Amino acid sequence: MTNLEKQLVQWSDNQSPWKQDLLRRLALGEILADADYRTYANAAVSIEVDKTAPWRSKPEDMGLFEVFNPLTEAHLTNISSEHDPVKVTRLLHVHGANDLAPGTNLEFSPDGLTIIAGKNGSGKSGLARILKQVAASRSSEKILPNVFQPEVTPKAVVGYSLGDESQGEELTWEHDSEPIESPMKRVRIFDSHAATAQLAGSNEVAYVPPTLQILGEYTEALQEIATIIENDQVQQNLRRAQWPDLESAAGLTIFENLGKQTALDELERISELTPDELKELDGIPAKISELTTSNPATQAVKARNIATQFAGLAKNIETIQKALSVSEITLAQKLKTEVQNAKTGLEDARRGLNQDGMITGTGNESWRRMWLAAKEFKESSDHEHDFPQGISMCPLCVQTLNPEAKTRFELFSEFMANEAQKKLIAAQRLWDEKKNSLSSLTIKGLAPADTIALVGTYDETLAESIEPILTRAESLRSAIDESSQTDAASEVPDPENISESLEALAKKIREASQSEEDKATKLAEMHSSAEAVVLLTKRQQSLSLRQNIAAKKTEIGAEHDRAILISRLSQAKSACGTSGASRKNSELSKEYVTAVCDRFAEESEALGLHRVPVELVFDRSSRGVSFIKVSIKGVGSTVNGVLSEGEQRVAAIAGFFADLTESGDQSTLVFDDPVSSLDQEFRVKVAQRLLQEAESRQVLVFTHDFTFVQYLYEEKVARERKARAQGLEHSETLTYLHIARSPEGAGVPTSAEVWRHVSVRERLGRLRERQQAAAALFRGNDLIAYEKEARDIVGALRETWEVFVEQELLNNVVTRHERSVQTQRLNKILELQTSDVAAVEYGMTIESRYMTGHAAPASDASAPVDPRWLLGEIDSFATFRKEFLKRISK
């Protein structure tokens, strides 16, 4: 077990049981469903609910006693990243990409290093771009359609295998199609664009150890769980009930302290009226009537009634102001937008229902309401079977379902159960509750004409402002409640202005209420009967308040518990915060990034970059993701503009390999022109590094640099010699594919063009293949095409004589492109005979006569050489070579 894994287990042991279980399941690679997130959300809430609180009726357990299992070292053995490597087996260009020939097909060796070489414009970059569409790269590069055939959609097929399996897989890529998720994403590509991205600034660590992946996934899971709890909190807030008429005296103590012990104590003290108190309450109006015969008493009662009326109006306006506050309007708009977004997402899923025989609109909102109603109807009458799996009759037409109808019901059920549907249902539920709470507001008619007139007797300007303010509030409520409006923000009256107006209006009416209350008190002090009326009125209000609170004690108690629950939901959401996991991820990431940076230093040294002061350093961590950058040692600035272009390219290659630190994934690496702008020394170093990597994985190299190809072959020979000297096996292979441009387009594999690293024996084999193709042209009387091909074959035969002289006759003592003279090979040259020189001279002279590039005299009107002559020359050369090699090997 690695140090990272040990630290993860130790950290997990200090987390809540449900968090430990979540980490365990993520370590096992489980895919979590909505139900799993709900279970963890319930557990988080249960922990908070179980803490001491002044509950009147504590909620039932929501998951505290779920069976949760902790993360152990054993679970981390399942997160090994050592999977069967992905190997690219084939690349088929179907049509339309850049100017590649339709049907171009490259077959790759599954092991070692494969060179795909060609001149500029041969299609190398176009083929590499196709791989970039399905593999992984630091940079994206869009493939353009063929400019000469813009109506043809680019299409290609990429074949790959996992490990050593003989039966591979194929995936088809098309232009502008959705990104393809497949094992090919484990294949990594390096090219000039990726090199620039590698050095441009801060980059995300490409390979993340499984331990850190768990913490990243854990952070995302916590966010999902927090969202569920937040939605529960919103839902509970929307369900809160209010009783403005009860918020005075003891009622005010209760409602101002809901969720606290003070409110619970006060609520429990409220008892129903005794029979004597009920009798007393019934008799108070008559007593007040008797006492109000005097004018001061009548005026006191009138003032008290006005005060009460004003207070009630102010309370109702405050309720409206709270419901239409900026925060509540913002919440309503958010819920509304979420519904609209969920509906949009559902439309994609609904397209799957558009089959023959479906009624137009199937899957829309009306249809979904019908489905849910049928589900509710069925499940209310049949508790043993789920809907629709357990039904045999249609709940609407009460007809027996045939197999086709049952299949369709299953399709509908799948549609209703998908993630988009679930999101819509959840969002719609919250929006409906918010809409209902808005609809329940009484705004129109809140202040009747007689009430406004009564306010006018106190303050005429205040009275005139009531109706306009309430009208604006009604407009605001209506604008938010309009379901067809997808984005009502621009149409909604200014909620901040309306909220301030309502608040100011309520304040002034309360001041008027208090003024009338003071007036009633003064009148009561002026006359004994008036004072008695005041006392009776207060007694009446006290008994009525107590009677009404007692009647709603259960509902108020539930609201008290709801206030506690909302507070505990907030705490549970806080418990799902990601800061702790992010800190641990950052801590462990820095440890891993240190290993990546050390690997970069090793790679830089191996690639000859030791003279350049560059290093890979940790930059930052964001949401559990670590970022690194290549910088100048001691300065910290990026390397762009400081290093030469070649030095930048080598630094990028070192960073590319450093990104693979501890990955354990031996999938294919693809390099497109890796040595662009590099001098001879760097090219040799890169060749050595690629050959080293090819010992353990498939490596594909696209290049037009023929000198680099030569270096690869030279370094391969050098590595073979070193391995033999050490008694070791040398495993990497080197395969060469040449591509060229044909009349149909670029990227066509060909054996017509060969290079000096191709052996004489292989050249002769290719010449025989070309002779057979030319003979077919000759037999078909296509003499123009035949003559051109025949002359090219003759020229290639002469080149083969030259390579024979260099490689075998002169035993590679001095070879083109190589920097050394192999003096130890001179002993073979001493065995040359005069007949050997004559045979070579004759062969090259005959070939010179007929090859392309040598003009014939005007008198030479002979027909081109026939296929038999070509084959004879090839066979004659092969026979001479065989006898020569046999003689000198004795």
PDB file of C-alpha atoms in Angstrom, residues 153-401:
ATOM      1  CA  THR A 153     -18.967  14.835 -43.876  1.00  0.00           C
ATOM      2  CA  PRO A 154     -15.524  13.719 -42.604  1.00  0.00           C
ATOM      3  CA  LYS A 155     -15.617  10.194 -41.288  1.00  0.00           C
ATOM      4  CA  ALA A 156     -13.031   7.697 -40.056  1.00  0.00           C
ATOM      5  CA  VAL A 157     -12.749   4.386 -38.232  1.00  0.00           C
ATOM      6  CA  VAL A 158     -10.138   3.716 -35.541  1.00  0.00           C
ATOM      7  CA  GLY A 159      -9.388   0.165 -34.488  1.00  0.00           C
ATOM      8  CA  TYR A 160      -7.915  -0.667 -31.085  1.00  0.00           C
ATOM      9  CA  SER A 161      -7.326  -3.643 -28.817  1.00  0.00           C
ATOM     10  CA  LEU A 162      -7.022  -4.099 -25.073  1.00  0.00           C
ATOM     11  CA  GLY A 163      -3.866  -5.912 -24.077  1.00  0.00           C
ATOM     12  CA  ASP A 164      -2.977  -8.837 -26.307  1.00  0.00           C
ATOM     13  CA  GLU A 165      -6.510  -9.673 -27.337  1.00  0.00           C
ATOM     14  CA  SER A 166      -6.701 -10.853 -30.934  1.00  0.00           C
ATOM     15  CA  GLN A 167     -10.240  -9.575 -31.500  1.00  0.00           C
ATOM     16  CA  GLY A 168     -10.082  -5.811 -31.292  1.00  0.00           C
ATOM     17  CA  GLU A 169     -12.719  -3.093 -31.209  1.00  0.00           C
ATOM     18  CA  GLU A 170     -13.553  -0.359 -33.669  1.00  0.00           C
ATOM     19  CA  LEU A 171     -15.119   3.042 -33.179  1.00  0.00           C
ATOM     20  CA  THR A 172     -16.433   5.352 -35.866  1.00  0.00           C
ATOM     21  CA  TRP A 173     -15.819   9.083 -35.754  1.00  0.00           C
ATOM     22  CA  GLU A 174     -17.805  11.640 -37.728  1.00  0.00           C
ATOM     23  CA  HIS A 175     -17.317  15.391 -38.028  1.00  0.00           C
ATOM     24  CA  ASP A 176     -19.308  17.454 -35.481  1.00  0.00           C
ATOM     25  CA  SER A 177     -20.520  14.313 -33.698  1.00  0.00           C
ATOM     26  CA  GLU A 178     -20.700  14.102 -29.921  1.00  0.00           C
ATOM     27  CA  PRO A 179     -17.363  13.340 -28.179  1.00  0.00           C
ATOM     28  CA  ILE A 180     -16.747   9.605 -28.110  1.00  0.00           C
ATOM     29  CA  GLU A 181     -16.060   8.052 -24.697  1.00  0.00           C
ATOM     30  CA  SER A 182     -14.041   4.862 -25.165  1.00  0.00           C
ATOM     31  CA  PRO A 183     -10.813   3.215 -23.977  1.00  0.00           C
ATOM     32  CA  MET A 184      -9.101   5.202 -26.752  1.00  0.00           C
ATOM     33  CA  LYS A 185      -9.187   8.158 -24.338  1.00  0.00           C
ATOM     34  CA  ARG A 186      -6.283   6.414 -22.582  1.00  0.00           C
ATOM     35  CA  VAL A 187      -4.139   6.895 -25.689  1.00  0.00           C
ATOM     36  CA  ARG A 188      -2.175  10.139 -25.331  1.00  0.00           C
ATOM     37  CA  ILE A 189      -0.963  12.377 -28.161  1.00  0.00           C
ATOM     38  CA  PHE A 190       1.916  14.843 -28.339  1.00  0.00           C
ATOM     39  CA  ASP A 191       2.120  17.412 -31.134  1.00  0.00           C
ATOM     40  CA  SER A 192       3.033  21.053 -31.630  1.00  0.00           C
ATOM     41  CA  HIS A 193      -0.310  22.245 -30.199  1.00  0.00           C
ATOM     42  CA  ALA A 194       0.047  20.021 -27.138  1.00  0.00           C
ATOM     43  CA  ALA A 195       3.630  21.252 -26.710  1.00  0.00           C
ATOM     44  CA  THR A 196       2.425  24.860 -26.640  1.00  0.00           C
ATOM     45  CA  ALA A 197      -0.324  24.018 -24.144  1.00  0.00           C
ATOM     46  CA  GLN A 198       2.203  22.152 -21.984  1.00  0.00           C
ATOM     47  CA  LEU A 199       4.258  25.314 -21.569  1.00  0.00           C
ATOM     48  CA  ALA A 200       1.709  28.127 -21.881  1.00  0.00           C
ATOM     49  CA  GLY A 201       0.910  28.304 -18.192  1.00  0.00           C
ATOM     50  CA  SER A 202      -0.756  26.282 -15.478  1.00  0.00           C
ATOM     51  CA  ASN A 203      -1.925  22.810 -16.522  1.00  0.00           C
ATOM     52  CA  GLU A 204      -4.015  20.212 -14.750  1.00  0.00           C
ATOM     53  CA  VAL A 205      -2.054  17.101 -13.785  1.00  0.00           C
ATOM     54  CA  ALA A 206      -2.857  14.686 -16.616  1.00  0.00           C
ATOM     55  CA  TYR A 207      -2.681  11.461 -14.610  1.00  0.00           C
ATOM     56  CA  VAL A 208      -4.269  11.480 -11.189  1.00  0.00           C
ATOM     57  CA  PRO A 209      -3.533   8.511  -8.866  1.00  0.00           C
ATOM     58  CA  PRO A 210      -6.640   6.509  -7.942  1.00  0.00           C
ATOM     59  CA  THR A 211      -6.368   7.691  -4.333  1.00  0.00           C
ATOM     60  CA  LEU A 212      -6.688  11.311  -5.422  1.00  0.00           C
ATOM     61  CA  GLN A 213      -9.413  10.376  -7.897  1.00  0.00           C
ATOM     62  CA  ILE A 214     -11.429   9.028  -4.964  1.00  0.00           C
ATOM     63  CA  LEU A 215     -11.140  12.344  -3.139  1.00  0.00           C
ATOM     64  CA  GLY A 216     -12.110  14.213  -6.299  1.00  0.00           C
ATOM     65  CA  GLU A 217     -15.181  11.999  -6.755  1.00  0.00           C
ATOM     66  CA  TYR A 218     -15.889  12.306  -3.016  1.00  0.00           C
ATOM     67  CA  THR A 219     -15.932  16.100  -3.333  1.00  0.00           C
ATOM     68  CA  GLU A 220     -18.398  15.885  -6.236  1.00  0.00           C
ATOM     69  CA  ALA A 221     -20.586  13.452  -4.274  1.00  0.00           C
ATOM     70  CA  LEU A 222     -20.673  15.803  -1.267  1.00  0.00           C
ATOM     71  CA  GLN A 223     -21.859  18.575  -3.560  1.00  0.00           C
ATOM     72  CA  GLU A 224     -24.663  16.340  -4.858  1.00  0.00           C
ATOM     73  CA  ILE A 225     -25.700  15.467  -1.299  1.00  0.00           C
ATOM     74  CA  ALA A 226     -25.562  19.135  -0.228  1.00  0.00           C
ATOM     75  CA  THR A 227     -27.829  20.032  -3.154  1.00  0.00           C
ATOM     76  CA  ILE A 228     -30.416  17.470  -2.017  1.00  0.00           C
ATOM     77  CA  ILE A 229     -30.352  18.873   1.531  1.00  0.00           C
ATOM     78  CA  GLU A 230     -30.607  22.429   0.211  1.00  0.00           C
ATOM     79  CA  ASN A 231     -33.672  21.475  -1.823  1.00  0.00           C
ATOM     80  CA  ASP A 232     -35.215  19.930   1.300  1.00  0.00           C
ATOM     81  CA  GLN A 233     -34.515  23.151   3.149  1.00  0.00           C
ATOM     82  CA  VAL A 234     -36.161  25.241   0.421  1.00  0.00           C
ATOM     83  CA  GLN A 235     -39.148  22.907   0.450  1.00  0.00           C
ATOM     84  CA  GLN A 236     -39.552  23.236   4.210  1.00  0.00           C
ATOM     85  CA  ASN A 237     -39.309  27.015   3.978  1.00  0.00           C
ATOM     86  CA  LEU A 238     -42.023  27.078   1.332  1.00  0.00           C
ATOM     87  CA  ARG A 239     -44.322  25.050   3.571  1.00  0.00           C
ATOM     88  CA  ARG A 240     -44.052  27.417   6.536  1.00  0.00           C
ATOM     89  CA  ALA A 241     -47.434  28.613   7.770  1.00  0.00           C
ATOM     90  CA  GLN A 242     -48.245  32.009   9.329  1.00  0.00           C
ATOM     91  CA  TRP A 243     -51.005  33.276  11.601  1.00  0.00           C
ATOM     92  CA  PRO A 244     -50.701  37.086  11.672  1.00  0.00           C
ATOM     93  CA  ASP A 245     -53.854  37.459  13.757  1.00  0.00           C
ATOM     94  CA  LEU A 246     -52.274  35.419  16.571  1.00  0.00           C
ATOM     95  CA  GLU A 247     -49.013  37.356  16.790  1.00  0.00           C
ATOM     96  CA  SER A 248     -49.663  39.445  19.865  1.00  0.00           C
ATOM     97  CA  ALA A 249     -49.088  39.075  23.601  1.00  0.00           C
ATOM     98  CA  ALA A 250     -48.290  35.403  24.323  1.00  0.00           C
ATOM     99  CA  GLY A 251     -48.648  34.606  20.632  1.00  0.00           C
ATOM    100  CA  LEU A 252     -45.929  37.142  19.828  1.00  0.00           C
ATOM    101  CA  THR A 253     -43.570  35.378  22.246  1.00  0.00           C
ATOM    102  CA  ILE A 254     -44.291  32.066  20.554  1.00  0.00           C
ATOM    103  CA  PHE A 255     -43.922  33.158  16.946  1.00  0.00           C
ATOM    104  CA  GLU A 256     -40.850  35.308  17.507  1.00  0.00           C
ATOM    105  CA  ASN A 257     -39.055  32.364  19.157  1.00  0.00           C
ATOM    106  CA  LEU A 258     -40.174  29.403  17.037  1.00  0.00           C
ATOM    107  CA  GLY A 259     -37.579  26.647  17.292  1.00  0.00           C
ATOM    108  CA  LYS A 260     -36.390  27.809  20.697  1.00  0.00           C
ATOM    109  CA  GLN A 261     -37.189  26.549  24.175  1.00  0.00           C
ATOM    110  CA  THR A 262     -38.921  29.854  24.980  1.00  0.00           C
ATOM    111  CA  ALA A 263     -41.543  29.274  22.278  1.00  0.00           C
ATOM    112  CA  LEU A 264     -42.099  25.663  23.324  1.00  0.00           C
ATOM    113  CA  ASP A 265     -42.549  26.631  27.009  1.00  0.00           C
ATOM    114  CA  GLU A 266     -44.998  29.368  26.113  1.00  0.00           C
ATOM    115  CA  LEU A 267     -46.930  27.087  23.754  1.00  0.00           C
ATOM    116  CA  GLU A 268     -47.219  24.372  26.379  1.00  0.00           C
ATOM    117  CA  ARG A 269     -48.588  26.908  28.851  1.00  0.00           C
ATOM    118  CA  ILE A 270     -51.483  27.686  26.527  1.00  0.00           C
ATOM    119  CA  SER A 271     -54.530  25.659  27.531  1.00  0.00           C
ATOM    120  CA  GLU A 272     -58.090  25.487  26.243  1.00  0.00           C
ATOM    121  CA  LEU A 273     -60.657  27.767  27.900  1.00  0.00           C
ATOM    122  CA  THR A 274     -62.522  26.331  30.854  1.00  0.00           C
ATOM    123  CA  PRO A 275     -66.354  26.325  30.743  1.00  0.00           C
ATOM    124  CA  ASP A 276     -66.369  29.356  33.066  1.00  0.00           C
ATOM    125  CA  GLU A 277     -63.916  31.201  30.789  1.00  0.00           C
ATOM    126  CA  LEU A 278     -66.001  30.379  27.730  1.00  0.00           C
ATOM    127  CA  LYS A 279     -69.061  31.764  29.537  1.00  0.00           C
ATOM    128  CA  GLU A 280     -67.071  34.845  30.519  1.00  0.00           C
ATOM    129  CA  LEU A 281     -65.944  35.419  26.929  1.00  0.00           C
ATOM    130  CA  ASP A 282     -69.475  35.136  25.629  1.00  0.00           C
ATOM    131  CA  GLY A 283     -70.707  37.742  28.147  1.00  0.00           C
ATOM    132  CA  ILE A 284     -68.070  40.390  27.535  1.00  0.00           C
ATOM    133  CA  PRO A 285     -69.761  42.031  24.481  1.00  0.00           C
ATOM    134  CA  ALA A 286     -72.947  42.692  26.489  1.00  0.00           C
ATOM    135  CA  LYS A 287     -70.977  44.209  29.351  1.00  0.00           C
ATOM    136  CA  ILE A 288     -69.069  46.454  26.979  1.00  0.00           C
ATOM    137  CA  SER A 289     -72.340  47.548  25.425  1.00  0.00           C
ATOM    138  CA  GLU A 290     -73.709  48.543  28.819  1.00  0.00           C
ATOM    139  CA  LEU A 291     -70.595  50.524  29.689  1.00  0.00           C
ATOM    140  CA  THR A 292     -70.348  52.436  26.420  1.00  0.00           C
ATOM    141  CA  THR A 293     -73.379  54.620  27.039  1.00  0.00           C
ATOM    142  CA  SER A 294     -71.068  57.503  28.024  1.00  0.00           C
ATOM    143  CA  ASN A 295     -69.261  59.396  25.233  1.00  0.00           C
ATOM    144  CA  PRO A 296     -65.644  58.925  26.511  1.00  0.00           C
ATOM    145  CA  ALA A 297     -66.169  55.189  26.762  1.00  0.00           C
ATOM    146  CA  THR A 298     -67.647  55.021  23.270  1.00  0.00           C
ATOM    147  CA  GLN A 299     -64.759  56.974  21.858  1.00  0.00           C
ATOM    148  CA  ALA A 300     -62.272  54.763  23.721  1.00  0.00           C
ATOM    149  CA  VAL A 301     -63.838  51.620  22.243  1.00  0.00           C
ATOM    150  CA  LYS A 302     -63.886  53.223  18.811  1.00  0.00           C
ATOM    151  CA  ALA A 303     -60.238  54.223  19.115  1.00  0.00           C
ATOM    152  CA  ARG A 304     -59.331  50.721  20.318  1.00  0.00           C
ATOM    153  CA  ASN A 305     -61.145  49.123  17.388  1.00  0.00           C
ATOM    154  CA  ILE A 306     -59.424  51.438  14.933  1.00  0.00           C
ATOM    155  CA  ALA A 307     -56.057  50.627  16.527  1.00  0.00           C
ATOM    156  CA  THR A 308     -56.770  46.918  16.189  1.00  0.00           C
ATOM    157  CA  GLN A 309     -57.910  47.356  12.582  1.00  0.00           C
ATOM    158  CA  PHE A 310     -54.802  49.368  11.707  1.00  0.00           C
ATOM    159  CA  ALA A 311     -52.544  46.813  13.437  1.00  0.00           C
ATOM    160  CA  GLY A 312     -54.107  43.963  11.467  1.00  0.00           C
ATOM    161  CA  LEU A 313     -53.651  45.864   8.190  1.00  0.00           C
ATOM    162  CA  ALA A 314     -50.016  46.601   9.022  1.00  0.00           C
ATOM    163  CA  LYS A 315     -49.401  42.940   9.901  1.00  0.00           C
ATOM    164  CA  ASN A 316     -50.877  41.784   6.601  1.00  0.00           C
ATOM    165  CA  ILE A 317     -48.780  44.288   4.628  1.00  0.00           C
ATOM    166  CA  GLU A 318     -45.661  43.051   6.477  1.00  0.00           C
ATOM    167  CA  THR A 319     -46.553  39.493   5.476  1.00  0.00           C
ATOM    168  CA  ILE A 320     -46.794  40.555   1.838  1.00  0.00           C
ATOM    169  CA  GLN A 321     -43.540  42.511   2.112  1.00  0.00           C
ATOM    170  CA  LYS A 322     -41.722  39.448   3.444  1.00  0.00           C
ATOM    171  CA  ALA A 323     -43.168  37.166   0.744  1.00  0.00           C
ATOM    172  CA  LEU A 324     -42.197  39.638  -2.003  1.00  0.00           C
ATOM    173  CA  SER A 325     -38.776  40.539  -0.644  1.00  0.00           C
ATOM    174  CA  VAL A 326     -35.781  40.581  -2.982  1.00  0.00           C
ATOM    175  CA  SER A 327     -34.469  37.267  -1.608  1.00  0.00           C
ATOM    176  CA  GLU A 328     -37.848  35.547  -2.037  1.00  0.00           C
ATOM    177  CA  ILE A 329     -38.319  36.893  -5.576  1.00  0.00           C
ATOM    178  CA  THR A 330     -34.769  35.778  -6.461  1.00  0.00           C
ATOM    179  CA  LEU A 331     -35.570  32.320  -5.103  1.00  0.00           C
ATOM    180  CA  ALA A 332     -38.795  32.172  -7.093  1.00  0.00           C
ATOM    181  CA  GLN A 333     -37.014  33.141 -10.305  1.00  0.00           C
ATOM    182  CA  LYS A 334     -34.321  30.539  -9.635  1.00  0.00           C
ATOM    183  CA  LEU A 335     -36.908  27.777  -9.080  1.00  0.00           C
ATOM    184  CA  LYS A 336     -38.740  28.834 -12.198  1.00  0.00           C
ATOM    185  CA  THR A 337     -35.564  28.785 -14.294  1.00  0.00           C
ATOM    186  CA  GLU A 338     -34.658  25.335 -12.957  1.00  0.00           C
ATOM    187  CA  VAL A 339     -38.061  24.035 -14.091  1.00  0.00           C
ATOM    188  CA  GLN A 340     -37.546  25.493 -17.547  1.00  0.00           C
ATOM    189  CA  ASN A 341     -34.032  24.020 -17.792  1.00  0.00           C
ATOM    190  CA  ALA A 342     -35.328  20.625 -16.667  1.00  0.00           C
ATOM    191  CA  LYS A 343     -38.066  20.780 -19.296  1.00  0.00           C
ATOM    192  CA  THR A 344     -35.515  21.573 -21.968  1.00  0.00           C
ATOM    193  CA  GLY A 345     -33.389  18.618 -20.874  1.00  0.00           C
ATOM    194  CA  LEU A 346     -36.429  16.382 -20.917  1.00  0.00           C
ATOM    195  CA  GLU A 347     -37.214  17.236 -24.525  1.00  0.00           C
ATOM    196  CA  ASP A 348     -34.163  15.270 -25.653  1.00  0.00           C
ATOM    197  CA  ALA A 349     -35.392  12.212 -23.771  1.00  0.00           C
ATOM    198  CA  ARG A 350     -38.912  12.731 -25.108  1.00  0.00           C
ATOM    199  CA  ARG A 351     -37.723  12.326 -28.689  1.00  0.00           C
ATOM    200  CA  GLY A 352     -37.298   8.624 -27.961  1.00  0.00           C
ATOM    201  CA  LEU A 353     -41.078   8.380 -27.666  1.00  0.00           C
ATOM    202  CA  ASN A 354     -41.678   9.690 -31.185  1.00  0.00           C
ATOM    203  CA  GLN A 355     -42.542   6.364 -32.746  1.00  0.00           C
ATOM    204  CA  ASP A 356     -45.157   5.354 -35.257  1.00  0.00           C
ATOM    205  CA  GLY A 357     -48.604   5.212 -33.719  1.00  0.00           C
ATOM    206  CA  MET A 358     -47.861   7.713 -30.916  1.00  0.00           C
ATOM    207  CA  ILE A 359     -50.269  10.579 -30.362  1.00  0.00           C
ATOM    208  CA  THR A 360     -48.794  14.008 -30.981  1.00  0.00           C
ATOM    209  CA  GLY A 361     -47.649  15.467 -27.676  1.00  0.00           C
ATOM    210  CA  THR A 362     -46.840  12.140 -26.048  1.00  0.00           C
ATOM    211  CA  GLY A 363     -44.393  12.872 -23.249  1.00  0.00           C
ATOM    212  CA  ASN A 364     -45.360  16.525 -22.796  1.00  0.00           C
ATOM    213  CA  GLU A 365     -46.466  18.095 -19.531  1.00  0.00           C
ATOM    214  CA  SER A 366     -50.162  17.224 -19.925  1.00  0.00           C
ATOM    215  CA  TRP A 367     -49.277  13.661 -20.792  1.00  0.00           C
ATOM    216  CA  ARG A 368     -46.982  13.391 -17.757  1.00  0.00           C
ATOM    217  CA  ARG A 369     -49.749  14.606 -15.441  1.00  0.00           C
ATOM    218  CA  MET A 370     -52.031  11.930 -16.912  1.00  0.00           C
ATOM    219  CA  TRP A 371     -49.380   9.271 -16.333  1.00  0.00           C
ATOM    220  CA  LEU A 372     -48.831  10.301 -12.703  1.00  0.00           C
ATOM    221  CA  ALA A 373     -52.589  10.350 -12.096  1.00  0.00           C
ATOM    222  CA  ALA A 374     -52.886   6.834 -13.534  1.00  0.00           C
ATOM    223  CA  LYS A 375     -49.992   5.726 -11.346  1.00  0.00           C
ATOM    224  CA  GLU A 376     -51.603   7.211  -8.227  1.00  0.00           C
ATOM    225  CA  PHE A 377     -54.961   5.626  -9.115  1.00  0.00           C
ATOM    226  CA  LYS A 378     -53.453   2.196  -9.676  1.00  0.00           C
ATOM    227  CA  GLU A 379     -51.226   2.191  -6.607  1.00  0.00           C
ATOM    228  CA  SER A 380     -54.075   3.418  -4.365  1.00  0.00           C
ATOM    229  CA  SER A 381     -56.152   0.377  -5.350  1.00  0.00           C
ATOM    230  CA  ASP A 382     -53.396  -2.209  -5.711  1.00  0.00           C
ATOM    231  CA  HIS A 383     -50.664  -2.172  -3.089  1.00  0.00           C
ATOM    232  CA  GLU A 384     -49.018  -5.415  -4.187  1.00  0.00           C
ATOM    233  CA  HIS A 385     -47.871  -4.438  -7.659  1.00  0.00           C
ATOM    234  CA  ASP A 386     -45.763  -1.580  -8.930  1.00  0.00           C
ATOM    235  CA  PHE A 387     -46.978   0.614 -11.740  1.00  0.00           C
ATOM    236  CA  PRO A 388     -46.765  -0.167 -14.616  1.00  0.00           C
ATOM    237  CA  GLN A 389     -44.894  -3.481 -14.266  1.00  0.00           C
ATOM    238  CA  GLY A 390     -47.666  -5.167 -12.350  1.00  0.00           C
ATOM    239  CA  ILE A 391     -50.667  -4.119 -14.442  1.00  0.00           C
ATOM    240  CA  SER A 392     -52.547  -6.205 -16.959  1.00  0.00           C
ATOM    241  CA  MET A 393     -55.243  -3.634 -17.778  1.00  0.00           C
ATOM    242  CA  CYS A 394     -55.056  -0.008 -18.846  1.00  0.00           C
ATOM    243  CA  PRO A 395     -56.212   2.145 -15.869  1.00  0.00           C
ATOM    244  CA  LEU A 396     -57.872   4.614 -18.263  1.00  0.00           C
ATOM    245  CA  CYS A 397     -59.855   2.438 -20.689  1.00  0.00           C
ATOM    246  CA  VAL A 398     -59.925  -0.664 -18.417  1.00  0.00           C
ATOM    247  CA  GLN A 399     -58.996  -2.899 -21.372  1.00  0.00           C
ATOM    248  CA  THR A 400     -56.625  -5.861 -21.257  1.00  0.00           C
ATOM    249  CA  LEU A 401     -53.146  -4.922 -22.462  1.00  0.00           C
TER     250      LEU A 401
END
